[in-house]
JSON list of C-alpha atoms and ligand atoms in Angstrom, two decimals:
[
{"chain": "V", "resi": 1, "resn": "UNK", "atom": "CA", "xyz": [-27.97, -13.03, 14.35]},
{"chain": "V", "resi": 2, "resn": "UNK", "atom": "CA", "xyz": [-31.07, -15.22, 14.75]},
{"chain": "V", "resi": 3, "resn": "UNK", "atom": "CA", "xyz": [-28.59, -18.15, 14.93]},
{"chain": "V", "resi": 4, "resn": "UNK", "atom": "CA", "xyz": [-26.76, -16.52, 17.88]},
{"chain": "V", "resi": 5, "resn": "UNK", "atom": "CA", "xyz": [-30.09, -15.94, 19.62]},
{"chain": "V", "resi": 6, "resn": "UNK", "atom": "CA", "xyz": [-31.04, -19.56, 18.86]},
{"chain": "V", "resi": 7, "resn": "UNK", "atom": "CA", "xyz": [-27.76, -20.73, 20.41]},
{"chain": "V", "resi": 8, "resn": "UNK", "atom": "CA", "xyz": [-28.60, -18.89, 23.63]},
{"chain": "V", "resi": 9, "resn": "UNK", "atom": "CA", "xyz": [-27.00, -15.43, 23.40]},
{"chain": "V", "resi": 10, "resn": "UNK", "atom": "CA", "xyz": [-29.37, -13.13, 25.32]},
{"chain": "V", "resi": 11, "resn": "UNK", "atom": "CA", "xyz": [-27.57, -9.80, 25.87]},
{"chain": "V", "resi": 12, "resn": "UNK", "atom": "CA", "xyz": [-29.21, -7.36, 23.40]},
{"chain": "V", "resi": 13, "resn": "UNK", "atom": "CA", "xyz": [-26.19, -5.01, 23.38]},
{"chain": "V", "resi": 14, "resn": "UNK", "atom": "CA", "xyz": [-23.94, -7.92, 22.43]},
{"chain": "V", "resi": 15, "resn": "UNK", "atom": "CA", "xyz": [-26.33, -9.10, 19.69]},
{"chain": "V", "resi": 16, "resn": "UNK", "atom": "CA", "xyz": [-26.45, -5.54, 18.27]},
{"chain": "V", "resi": 17, "resn": "UNK", "atom": "CA", "xyz": [-22.63, -5.27, 18.29]},
{"chain": "V", "resi": 18, "resn": "UNK", "atom": "CA", "xyz": [-22.35, -8.64, 16.51]},
{"chain": "V", "resi": 19, "resn": "UNK", "atom": "CA", "xyz": [-24.78, -7.36, 13.88]},
{"chain": "V", "resi": 20, "resn": "UNK", "atom": "CA", "xyz": [-22.90, -4.07, 13.45]},
{"chain": "V", "resi": 21, "resn": "UNK", "atom": "CA", "xyz": [-19.46, -5.59, 12.76]},
{"chain": "V", "resi": 22, "resn": "UNK", "atom": "CA", "xyz": [-18.97, -7.32, 9.37]},
{"chain": "V", "resi": 23, "resn": "UNK", "atom": "CA", "xyz": [-16.82, -10.45, 9.74]},
{"chain": "V", "resi": 24, "resn": "UNK", "atom": "CA", "xyz": [-15.68, -10.80, 6.12]},
{"chain": "V", "resi": 25, "resn": "UNK", "atom": "CA", "xyz": [-13.29, -7.82, 6.20]},
{"chain": "V", "resi": 26, "resn": "UNK", "atom": "CA", "xyz": [-11.20, -9.65, 8.86]},
{"chain": "V", "resi": 27, "resn": "UNK", "atom": "CA", "xyz": [-10.60, -12.65, 6.62]},
{"chain": "V", "resi": 28, "resn": "UNK", "atom": "CA", "xyz": [-8.12, -13.38, 3.84]},
{"chain": "V", "resi": 29, "resn": "UNK", "atom": "CA", "xyz": [-9.87, -13.18, 0.39]},
{"chain": "V", "resi": 30, "resn": "UNK", "atom": "CA", "xyz": [-9.96, -16.99, -0.02]},
{"chain": "V", "resi": 31, "resn": "UNK", "atom": "CA", "xyz": [-12.07, -17.46, 3.16]},
{"chain": "V", "resi": 32, "resn": "UNK", "atom": "CA", "xyz": [-14.44, -14.51, 2.72]},
{"chain": "V", "resi": 33, "resn": "UNK", "atom": "CA", "xyz": [-17.19, -16.62, 1.15]},
{"chain": "V", "resi": 34, "resn": "UNK", "atom": "CA", "xyz": [-17.39, -18.55, 4.42]},
{"chain": "V", "resi": 35, "resn": "UNK", "atom": "CA", "xyz": [-17.39, -15.50, 6.67]},
{"chain": "V", "resi": 36, "resn": "UNK", "atom": "CA", "xyz": [-20.97, -15.92, 7.87]},
{"chain": "V", "resi": 37, "resn": "UNK", "atom": "CA", "xyz": [-20.84, -19.62, 8.66]},
{"chain": "V", "resi": 38, "resn": "UNK", "atom": "CA", "xyz": [-20.62, -20.09, 12.44]},
{"chain": "V", "resi": 39, "resn": "UNK", "atom": "CA", "xyz": [-17.18, -21.69, 12.62]},
{"chain": "V", "resi": 40, "resn": "UNK", "atom": "CA", "xyz": [-13.50, -20.79, 13.14]},
{"chain": "V", "resi": 41, "resn": "UNK", "atom": "CA", "xyz": [-11.41, -19.93, 10.02]},
{"chain": "V", "resi": 42, "resn": "UNK", "atom": "CA", "xyz": [-7.67, -19.48, 9.30]},
{"chain": "V", "resi": 43, "resn": "UNK", "atom": "CA", "xyz": [-6.27, -15.91, 9.39]},
{"chain": "V", "resi": 44, "resn": "UNK", "atom": "CA", "xyz": [-2.61, -16.74, 8.58]},
{"chain": "V", "resi": 45, "resn": "UNK", "atom": "CA", "xyz": [0.44, -17.32, 10.84]},
{"chain": "V", "resi": 46, "resn": "UNK", "atom": "CA", "xyz": [-1.17, -20.64, 11.91]},
{"chain": "V", "resi": 47, "resn": "UNK", "atom": "CA", "xyz": [-3.87, -18.76, 13.87]},
{"chain": "V", "resi": 48, "resn": "UNK", "atom": "CA", "xyz": [-7.65, -18.67, 13.55]},
{"chain": "V", "resi": 49, "resn": "UNK", "atom": "CA", "xyz": [-10.52, -16.21, 13.85]},
{"chain": "V", "resi": 50, "resn": "UNK", "atom": "CA", "xyz": [-12.88, -17.45, 16.56]},
{"chain": "V", "resi": 51, "resn": "UNK", "atom": "CA", "xyz": [-16.32, -18.83, 15.82]},
{"chain": "V", "resi": 52, "resn": "UNK", "atom": "CA", "xyz": [-18.93, -16.01, 16.05]},
{"chain": "V", "resi": 53, "resn": "UNK", "atom": "CA", "xyz": [-20.89, -17.89, 18.71]},
{"chain": "V", "resi": 54, "resn": "UNK", "atom": "CA", "xyz": [-17.85, -18.13, 20.99]},
{"chain": "V", "resi": 55, "resn": "UNK", "atom": "CA", "xyz": [-17.02, -14.43, 20.43]},
{"chain": "V", "resi": 56, "resn": "UNK", "atom": "CA", "xyz": [-20.59, -13.51, 21.38]},
{"chain": "V", "resi": 57, "resn": "UNK", "atom": "CA", "xyz": [-20.61, -15.89, 24.36]},
{"chain": "V", "resi": 58, "resn": "UNK", "atom": "CA", "xyz": [-17.31, -14.63, 25.81]},
{"chain": "V", "resi": 59, "resn": "UNK", "atom": "CA", "xyz": [-18.38, -11.01, 25.27]},
{"chain": "V", "resi": 60, "resn": "UNK", "atom": "CA", "xyz": [-21.66, -11.66, 27.08]},
{"chain": "V", "resi": 61, "resn": "UNK", "atom": "CA", "xyz": [-19.84, -13.36, 29.98]},
{"chain": "V", "resi": 62, "resn": "UNK", "atom": "CA", "xyz": [-17.56, -10.32, 30.29]},
{"chain": "V", "resi": 63, "resn": "UNK", "atom": "CA", "xyz": [-20.68, -8.23, 31.17]},
{"chain": "V", "resi": 64, "resn": "UNK", "atom": "CA", "xyz": [-19.37, -5.16, 29.30]},
{"chain": "V", "resi": 65, "resn": "UNK", "atom": "CA", "xyz": [-20.46, -1.72, 30.52]},
{"chain": "V", "resi": 66, "resn": "UNK", "atom": "CA", "xyz": [-20.09, 1.44, 28.36]},
{"chain": "V", "resi": 67, "resn": "UNK", "atom": "CA", "xyz": [-17.62, 3.05, 30.79]},
{"chain": "V", "resi": 68, "resn": "UNK", "atom": "CA", "xyz": [-15.33, -0.02, 31.10]},
{"chain": "V", "resi": 69, "resn": "UNK", "atom": "CA", "xyz": [-11.68, -0.26, 30.10]},
{"chain": "V", "resi": 70, "resn": "UNK", "atom": "CA", "xyz": [-10.99, -3.76, 28.86]},
{"chain": "V", "resi": 71, "resn": "UNK", "atom": "CA", "xyz": [-7.84, -5.80, 28.16]},
{"chain": "V", "resi": 72, "resn": "UNK", "atom": "CA", "xyz": [-7.93, -8.34, 25.34]},
{"chain": "V", "resi": 73, "resn": "UNK", "atom": "CA", "xyz": [-5.21, -11.00, 24.98]},
{"chain": "V", "resi": 74, "resn": "UNK", "atom": "CA", "xyz": [-4.79, -12.62, 21.55]},
{"chain": "V", "resi": 75, "resn": "UNK", "atom": "CA", "xyz": [-6.37, -10.02, 19.29]},
{"chain": "V", "resi": 76, "resn": "UNK", "atom": "CA", "xyz": [-5.50, -12.02, 16.14]},
{"chain": "V", "resi": 77, "resn": "UNK", "atom": "CA", "xyz": [-7.05, -10.20, 13.17]},
{"chain": "V", "resi": 78, "resn": "UNK", "atom": "CA", "xyz": [-9.12, -7.94, 15.48]},
{"chain": "V", "resi": 79, "resn": "UNK", "atom": "CA", "xyz": [-12.64, -9.32, 15.10]},
{"chain": "V", "resi": 80, "resn": "UNK", "atom": "CA", "xyz": [-13.31, -9.81, 18.82]},
{"chain": "V", "resi": 81, "resn": "UNK", "atom": "CA", "xyz": [-11.54, -6.49, 19.43]},
{"chain": "V", "resi": 82, "resn": "UNK", "atom": "CA", "xyz": [-14.00, -4.67, 17.16]},
{"chain": "V", "resi": 83, "resn": "UNK", "atom": "CA", "xyz": [-17.00, -6.20, 18.96]},
{"chain": "V", "resi": 84, "resn": "UNK", "atom": "CA", "xyz": [-15.58, -5.09, 22.34]},
{"chain": "V", "resi": 85, "resn": "UNK", "atom": "CA", "xyz": [-14.92, -1.57, 21.01]},
{"chain": "V", "resi": 86, "resn": "UNK", "atom": "CA", "xyz": [-18.66, -1.21, 20.28]},
{"chain": "V", "resi": 87, "resn": "UNK", "atom": "CA", "xyz": [-19.50, -2.02, 23.90]},
{"chain": "V", "resi": 88, "resn": "UNK", "atom": "CA", "xyz": [-16.91, -0.39, 26.17]},
{"chain": "V", "resi": 89, "resn": "UNK", "atom": "CA", "xyz": [-14.99, 2.90, 26.53]},
{"chain": "V", "resi": 90, "resn": "UNK", "atom": "CA", "xyz": [-11.55, 1.63, 25.50]},
{"chain": "V", "resi": 91, "resn": "UNK", "atom": "CA", "xyz": [-9.97, -1.68, 24.52]},
{"chain": "V", "resi": 92, "resn": "UNK", "atom": "CA", "xyz": [-6.28, -2.44, 25.15]},
{"chain": "V", "resi": 93, "resn": "UNK", "atom": "CA", "xyz": [-5.51, -5.35, 22.84]},
{"chain": "V", "resi": 94, "resn": "UNK", "atom": "CA", "xyz": [-2.35, -7.48, 22.83]},
{"chain": "V", "resi": 95, "resn": "UNK", "atom": "CA", "xyz": [-1.30, -9.85, 20.04]},
{"chain": "V", "resi": 96, "resn": "UNK", "atom": "CA", "xyz": [1.96, -11.84, 20.22]},
{"chain": "V", "resi": 97, "resn": "UNK", "atom": "CA", "xyz": [2.49, -12.00, 16.42]},
{"chain": "V", "resi": 98, "resn": "UNK", "atom": "CA", "xyz": [3.38, -8.53, 15.04]},
{"chain": "V", "resi": 99, "resn": "UNK", "atom": "CA", "xyz": [2.01, -9.26, 11.52]},
{"chain": "V", "resi": 100, "resn": "UNK", "atom": "CA", "xyz": [-1.41, -10.07, 13.02]},
{"chain": "V", "resi": 101, "resn": "UNK", "atom": "CA", "xyz": [-1.34, -6.99, 15.26]},
{"chain": "V", "resi": 102, "resn": "UNK", "atom": "CA", "xyz": [-0.73, -4.89, 12.13]},
{"chain": "V", "resi": 103, "resn": "UNK", "atom": "CA", "xyz": [-3.66, -6.58, 10.38]},
{"chain": "V", "resi": 104, "resn": "UNK", "atom": "CA", "xyz": [-5.89, -5.94, 13.38]},
{"chain": "V", "resi": 105, "resn": "UNK", "atom": "CA", "xyz": [-4.94, -2.25, 13.40]},
{"chain": "V", "resi": 106, "resn": "UNK", "atom": "CA", "xyz": [-5.72, -1.96, 9.68]},
{"chain": "V", "resi": 107, "resn": "UNK", "atom": "CA", "xyz": [-9.10, -3.69, 10.03]},
{"chain": "V", "resi": 108, "resn": "UNK", "atom": "CA", "xyz": [-10.20, -1.47, 12.92]},
{"chain": "V", "resi": 109, "resn": "UNK", "atom": "CA", "xyz": [-9.10, 1.64, 11.06]},
{"chain": "V", "resi": 110, "resn": "UNK", "atom": "CA", "xyz": [-11.16, 0.48, 8.04]},
{"chain": "V", "resi": 111, "resn": "UNK", "atom": "CA", "xyz": [-14.19, 0.29, 10.31]},
{"chain": "V", "resi": 112, "resn": "UNK", "atom": "CA", "xyz": [-13.51, 3.77, 11.70]},
{"chain": "V", "resi": 113, "resn": "UNK", "atom": "CA", "xyz": [-12.96, 2.38, 15.22]},
{"chain": "V", "resi": 114, "resn": "UNK", "atom": "CA", "xyz": [-10.59, 4.50, 17.31]},
{"chain": "V", "resi": 115, "resn": "UNK", "atom": "CA", "xyz": [-11.23, 3.60, 20.99]},
{"chain": "V", "resi": 116, "resn": "UNK", "atom": "CA", "xyz": [-8.51, 0.95, 20.86]},
{"chain": "V", "resi": 117, "resn": "UNK", "atom": "CA", "xyz": [-4.78, 0.51, 21.46]},
{"chain": "V", "resi": 118, "resn": "UNK", "atom": "CA", "xyz": [-3.12, -2.57, 19.91]},
{"chain": "V", "resi": 119, "resn": "UNK", "atom": "CA", "xyz": [0.42, -3.70, 20.76]},
{"chain": "V", "resi": 120, "resn": "UNK", "atom": "CA", "xyz": [2.52, -6.76, 20.09]},
{"chain": "V", "resi": 121, "resn": "UNK", "atom": "CA", "xyz": [4.09, -8.41, 23.16]},
{"chain": "V", "resi": 122, "resn": "UNK", "atom": "CA", "xyz": [3.61, -11.39, 25.48]},
{"chain": "V", "resi": 123, "resn": "UNK", "atom": "CA", "xyz": [0.15, -10.72, 26.89]},
{"chain": "V", "resi": 124, "resn": "UNK", "atom": "CA", "xyz": [0.53, -13.26, 29.71]},
{"chain": "V", "resi": 125, "resn": "UNK", "atom": "CA", "xyz": [2.05, -10.36, 31.69]},
{"chain": "V", "resi": 126, "resn": "UNK", "atom": "CA", "xyz": [-1.14, -8.34, 31.23]},
{"chain": "V", "resi": 127, "resn": "UNK", "atom": "CA", "xyz": [-0.64, -4.60, 30.62]},
{"chain": "V", "resi": 128, "resn": "UNK", "atom": "CA", "xyz": [0.33, -3.03, 33.93]},
{"chain": "V", "resi": 129, "resn": "UNK", "atom": "CA", "xyz": [0.57, 0.48, 32.52]},
{"chain": "V", "resi": 130, "resn": "UNK", "atom": "CA", "xyz": [-3.20, 0.62, 31.83]},
{"chain": "V", "resi": 131, "resn": "UNK", "atom": "CA", "xyz": [-4.39, -1.56, 34.74]},
{"chain": "V", "resi": 132, "resn": "UNK", "atom": "CA", "xyz": [-6.72, -2.10, 36.49]},
{"chain": "V", "resi": 133, "resn": "UNK", "atom": "CA", "xyz": [-9.29, -3.40, 33.99]},
{"chain": "V", "resi": 134, "resn": "UNK", "atom": "CA", "xyz": [-13.04, -3.91, 34.46]},
{"chain": "V", "resi": 135, "resn": "UNK", "atom": "CA", "xyz": [-12.75, -6.83, 32.06]},
{"chain": "V", "resi": 136, "resn": "UNK", "atom": "CA", "xyz": [-10.01, -9.09, 30.69]},
{"chain": "V", "resi": 137, "resn": "UNK", "atom": "CA", "xyz": [-10.76, -11.48, 27.81]},
{"chain": "V", "resi": 138, "resn": "UNK", "atom": "CA", "xyz": [-8.29, -14.07, 26.50]},
{"chain": "V", "resi": 139, "resn": "UNK", "atom": "CA", "xyz": [-8.69, -15.90, 23.19]},
{"chain": "V", "resi": 140, "resn": "UNK", "atom": "CA", "xyz": [-5.85, -18.41, 23.64]},
{"chain": "V", "resi": 141, "resn": "UNK", "atom": "CA", "xyz": [-5.60, -21.30, 26.10]},
{"chain": "V", "resi": 142, "resn": "UNK", "atom": "CA", "xyz": [-2.86, -21.72, 28.70]},
{"chain": "V", "resi": 143, "resn": "UNK", "atom": "CA", "xyz": [-1.98, -24.35, 31.33]},
{"chain": "V", "resi": 144, "resn": "UNK", "atom": "CA", "xyz": [-3.06, -22.08, 34.22]},
{"chain": "V", "resi": 145, "resn": "UNK", "atom": "CA", "xyz": [-4.58, -18.69, 34.93]},
{"chain": "V", "resi": 146, "resn": "UNK", "atom": "CA", "xyz": [-1.78, -16.11, 34.54]},
{"chain": "V", "resi": 147, "resn": "UNK", "atom": "CA", "xyz": [-1.27, -14.36, 37.90]},
{"chain": "V", "resi": 148, "resn": "UNK", "atom": "CA", "xyz": [-0.85, -10.87, 36.39]},
{"chain": "V", "resi": 149, "resn": "UNK", "atom": "CA", "xyz": [-4.36, -11.06, 34.89]},
{"chain": "V", "resi": 150, "resn": "UNK", "atom": "CA", "xyz": [-5.89, -11.66, 38.32]},
{"chain": "V", "resi": 151, "resn": "UNK", "atom": "CA", "xyz": [-3.78, -8.87, 39.83]},
{"chain": "V", "resi": 152, "resn": "UNK", "atom": "CA", "xyz": [-4.84, -6.42, 37.10]},
{"chain": "V", "resi": 153, "resn": "UNK", "atom": "CA", "xyz": [-8.61, -6.86, 37.59]},
{"chain": "V", "resi": 154, "resn": "UNK", "atom": "CA", "xyz": [-10.46, -4.01, 39.30]},
{"chain": "V", "resi": 155, "resn": "UNK", "atom": "CA", "xyz": [-12.95, -4.77, 42.12]},
{"chain": "V", "resi": 156, "resn": "UNK", "atom": "CA", "xyz": [-15.91, -6.59, 40.51]},
{"chain": "V", "resi": 157, "resn": "UNK", "atom": "CA", "xyz": [-13.71, -7.03, 37.39]},
{"chain": "V", "resi": 158, "resn": "UNK", "atom": "CA", "xyz": [-14.38, -10.07, 35.21]},
{"chain": "V", "resi": 159, "resn": "UNK", "atom": "CA", "xyz": [-11.76, -12.30, 33.56]},
{"chain": "V", "resi": 160, "resn": "UNK", "atom": "CA", "xyz": [-13.12, -14.56, 30.80]},
{"chain": "V", "resi": 161, "resn": "UNK", "atom": "CA", "xyz": [-10.68, -17.16, 29.48]},
{"chain": "V", "resi": 162, "resn": "UNK", "atom": "CA", "xyz": [-10.14, -20.74, 28.37]},
{"chain": "V", "resi": 163, "resn": "UNK", "atom": "CA", "xyz": [-7.89, -22.85, 30.62]},
{"chain": "V", "resi": 164, "resn": "UNK", "atom": "CA", "xyz": [-6.51, -26.34, 30.11]},
{"chain": "V", "resi": 165, "resn": "UNK", "atom": "CA", "xyz": [-7.70, -28.59, 32.94]},
{"chain": "V", "resi": 166, "resn": "UNK", "atom": "CA", "xyz": [-6.80, -32.30, 32.84]},
{"chain": "V", "resi": 167, "resn": "UNK", "atom": "CA", "xyz": [-6.38, -32.41, 29.02]},
{"chain": "V", "resi": 168, "resn": "UNK", "atom": "CA", "xyz": [-9.71, -30.64, 28.59]},
{"chain": "V", "resi": 169, "resn": "UNK", "atom": "CA", "xyz": [-10.20, -26.95, 27.73]},
{"chain": "V", "resi": 170, "resn": "UNK", "atom": "CA", "xyz": [-12.80, -25.17, 29.86]},
{"chain": "V", "resi": 171, "resn": "UNK", "atom": "CA", "xyz": [-14.29, -21.69, 29.47]},
{"chain": "V", "resi": 172, "resn": "UNK", "atom": "CA", "xyz": [-14.02, -19.91, 32.83]},
{"chain": "V", "resi": 173, "resn": "UNK", "atom": "CA", "xyz": [-15.14, -16.61, 34.29]},
{"chain": "V", "resi": 174, "resn": "UNK", "atom": "CA", "xyz": [-13.27, -15.30, 37.32]},
{"chain": "V", "resi": 175, "resn": "UNK", "atom": "CA", "xyz": [-14.75, -12.35, 39.17]},
{"chain": "V", "resi": 176, "resn": "UNK", "atom": "CA", "xyz": [-12.80, -10.29, 41.67]},
{"chain": "V", "resi": 177, "resn": "UNK", "atom": "CA", "xyz": [-15.24, -9.96, 44.58]},
{"chain": "V", "resi": 178, "resn": "UNK", "atom": "CA", "xyz": [-15.59, -6.48, 46.08]},
{"chain": "V", "resi": 179, "resn": "UNK", "atom": "CA", "xyz": [-15.09, -8.03, 49.53]},
{"chain": "V", "resi": 180, "resn": "UNK", "atom": "CA", "xyz": [-11.81, -9.56, 48.29]},
{"chain": "V", "resi": 181, "resn": "UNK", "atom": "CA", "xyz": [-11.04, -12.95, 46.79]},
{"chain": "V", "resi": 182, "resn": "UNK", "atom": "CA", "xyz": [-12.13, -14.42, 43.47]},
{"chain": "V", "resi": 183, "resn": "UNK", "atom": "CA", "xyz": [-15.27, -16.26, 42.36]},
{"chain": "V", "resi": 184, "resn": "UNK", "atom": "CA", "xyz": [-14.82, -18.85, 39.62]},
{"chain": "V", "resi": 185, "resn": "UNK", "atom": "CA", "xyz": [-17.50, -20.21, 37.26]},
{"chain": "V", "resi": 186, "resn": "UNK", "atom": "CA", "xyz": [-17.15, -22.90, 34.55]},
{"chain": "V", "resi": 187, "resn": "UNK", "atom": "CA", "xyz": [-19.08, -22.53, 31.27]},
{"chain": "V", "resi": 188, "resn": "UNK", "atom": "CA", "xyz": [-18.14, -25.80, 29.59]},
{"chain": "V", "resi": 189, "resn": "UNK", "atom": "CA", "xyz": [-15.74, -27.28, 27.05]},
{"chain": "V", "resi": 190, "resn": "UNK", "atom": "CA", "xyz": [-14.14, -25.11, 24.32]},
{"chain": "V", "resi": 191, "resn": "UNK", "atom": "CA", "xyz": [-11.33, -25.26, 21.71]},
{"chain": "V", "resi": 192, "resn": "UNK", "atom": "CA", "xyz": [-8.67, -22.55, 21.46]},
{"chain": "V", "resi": 193, "resn": "UNK", "atom": "CA", "xyz": [-5.16, -22.13, 20.04]},
{"chain": "V", "resi": 194, "resn": "UNK", "atom": "CA", "xyz": [-2.33, -22.17, 22.64]},
{"chain": "V", "resi": 195, "resn": "UNK", "atom": "CA", "xyz": [-1.40, -19.15, 24.76]},
{"chain": "V", "resi": 196, "resn": "UNK", "atom": "CA", "xyz": [2.37, -18.89, 24.28]},
{"chain": "V", "resi": 197, "resn": "UNK", "atom": "CA", "xyz": [4.42, -16.93, 26.78]},
{"chain": "V", "resi": 198, "resn": "UNK", "atom": "CA", "xyz": [5.93, -16.67, 30.26]},
{"chain": "V", "resi": 199, "resn": "UNK", "atom": "CA", "xyz": [2.69, -17.54, 32.09]},
{"chain": "V", "resi": 200, "resn": "UNK", "atom": "CA", "xyz": [1.50, -19.75, 29.21]},
{"chain": "V", "resi": 201, "resn": "UNK", "atom": "CA", "xyz": [3.00, -22.58, 27.17]},
{"chain": "V", "resi": 202, "resn": "UNK", "atom": "CA", "xyz": [6.65, -22.29, 26.12]},
{"chain": "H", "resi": 301, "resn": "SAH", "atom": "N1", "xyz": [-9.50, -12.84, 19.01]},
{"chain": "H", "resi": 301, "resn": "SAH", "atom": "C1", "xyz": [-9.31, -13.48, 17.74]},
{"chain": "H", "resi": 301, "resn": "SAH", "atom": "C2", "xyz": [-8.80, -14.90, 17.90]},
{"chain": "H", "resi": 301, "resn": "SAH", "atom": "C3", "xyz": [-7.34, -15.02, 17.63]},
{"chain": "H", "resi": 301, "resn": "SAH", "atom": "S1", "xyz": [-6.64, -16.64, 17.96]},
{"chain": "H", "resi": 301, "resn": "SAH", "atom": "C4", "xyz": [-10.61, -13.39, 16.97]},
{"chain": "H", "resi": 301, "resn": "SAH", "atom": "O1", "xyz": [-11.38, -12.48, 17.16]},
{"chain": "H", "resi": 301, "resn": "SAH", "atom": "O2", "xyz": [-10.87, -14.19, 16.11]},
{"chain": "H", "resi": 301, "resn": "SAH", "atom": "C5", "xyz": [-5.68, -16.29, 19.42]},
{"chain": "H", "resi": 301, "resn": "SAH", "atom": "C6", "xyz": [-4.50, -15.36, 19.23]},
{"chain": "H", "resi": 301, "resn": "SAH", "atom": "O3", "xyz": [-3.77, -15.37, 20.46]},
{"chain": "H", "resi": 301, "resn": "SAH", "atom": "C7", "xyz": [-3.50, -15.75, 18.16]},
{"chain": "H", "resi": 301, "resn": "SAH", "atom": "O4", "xyz": [-3.47, -14.73, 17.19]},
{"chain": "H", "resi": 301, "resn": "SAH", "atom": "C8", "xyz": [-2.17, -15.86, 18.91]},
{"chain": "H", "resi": 301, "resn": "SAH", "atom": "O5", "xyz": [-1.07, -15.36, 18.18]},
{"chain": "H", "resi": 301, "resn": "SAH", "atom": "C9", "xyz": [-2.42, -15.04, 20.15]},
{"chain": "H", "resi": 301, "resn": "SAH", "atom": "N2", "xyz": [-1.57, -15.31, 21.30]},
{"chain": "H", "resi": 301, "resn": "SAH", "atom": "C10", "xyz": [-1.11, -16.49, 21.75]},
{"chain": "H", "resi": 301, "resn": "SAH", "atom": "N3", "xyz": [-0.34, -16.31, 22.86]},
{"chain": "H", "resi": 301, "resn": "SAH", "atom": "C11", "xyz": [-0.33, -14.97, 23.12]},
{"chain": "H", "resi": 301, "resn": "SAH", "atom": "C12", "xyz": [0.29, -14.15, 24.13]},
{"chain": "H", "resi": 301, "resn": "SAH", "atom": "N4", "xyz": [1.06, -14.65, 25.11]},
{"chain": "H", "resi": 301, "resn": "SAH", "atom": "N5", "xyz": [0.09, -12.81, 24.08]},
{"chain": "H", "resi": 301, "resn": "SAH", "atom": "C13", "xyz": [-0.68, -12.26, 23.10]},
{"chain": "H", "resi": 301, "resn": "SAH", "atom": "N6", "xyz": [-1.28, -12.98, 22.12]},
{"chain": "H", "resi": 301, "resn": "SAH", "atom": "C14", "xyz": [-1.10, -14.32, 22.13]}
]
């Protein structure tokens, strides 16, 4: 975790969660040897597990609080999900590809994590049934910010996501101000797989 600290991650709770969750169990056997290199890796179905630095960075930007209920879009194999589960009360995780959602469920069970609900559907609609959320984190990049995600944020809720802007991908944080309206911050260039769905790419 000294590398994450060196790369600028400051939130001690996030650093501790990153230390507590082993990354190798989320990977197919052929990639396990590389589990602790700070880079993305394939997890099957043409998808990737995010780079640990970006997982830590997005988690930090989400400003997780122990009582929060959080929505995660693009759970993949469940690595980011597991980190979030260490930091908040409950994680509602959506993954478009059923085989990956099943993997994620198995991995979290292996780790004894139970404050999570994982379903397979188009997460660009959010998850109205469990809204509003104190935090929403998306690990796939779309052409715009899906409207339902903004609508499903609680007052002072944070949405952390990549968005495609003029052929560039930018990491954004959108905060729903208590007085109403949204505050948007840009945290630089990133690389993500496409968000596929109604409010994403077709
Ligand atoms: N969070 C993962 C990264 C997974 S990659 C990690 O910890 O490493 C992003 C995932 O988003 C892919 O698995 C992809 O299938 C999924 N995805 C893409 N569009 C989606 C959508 N509309 N709803 C839910 N998941 C989606």
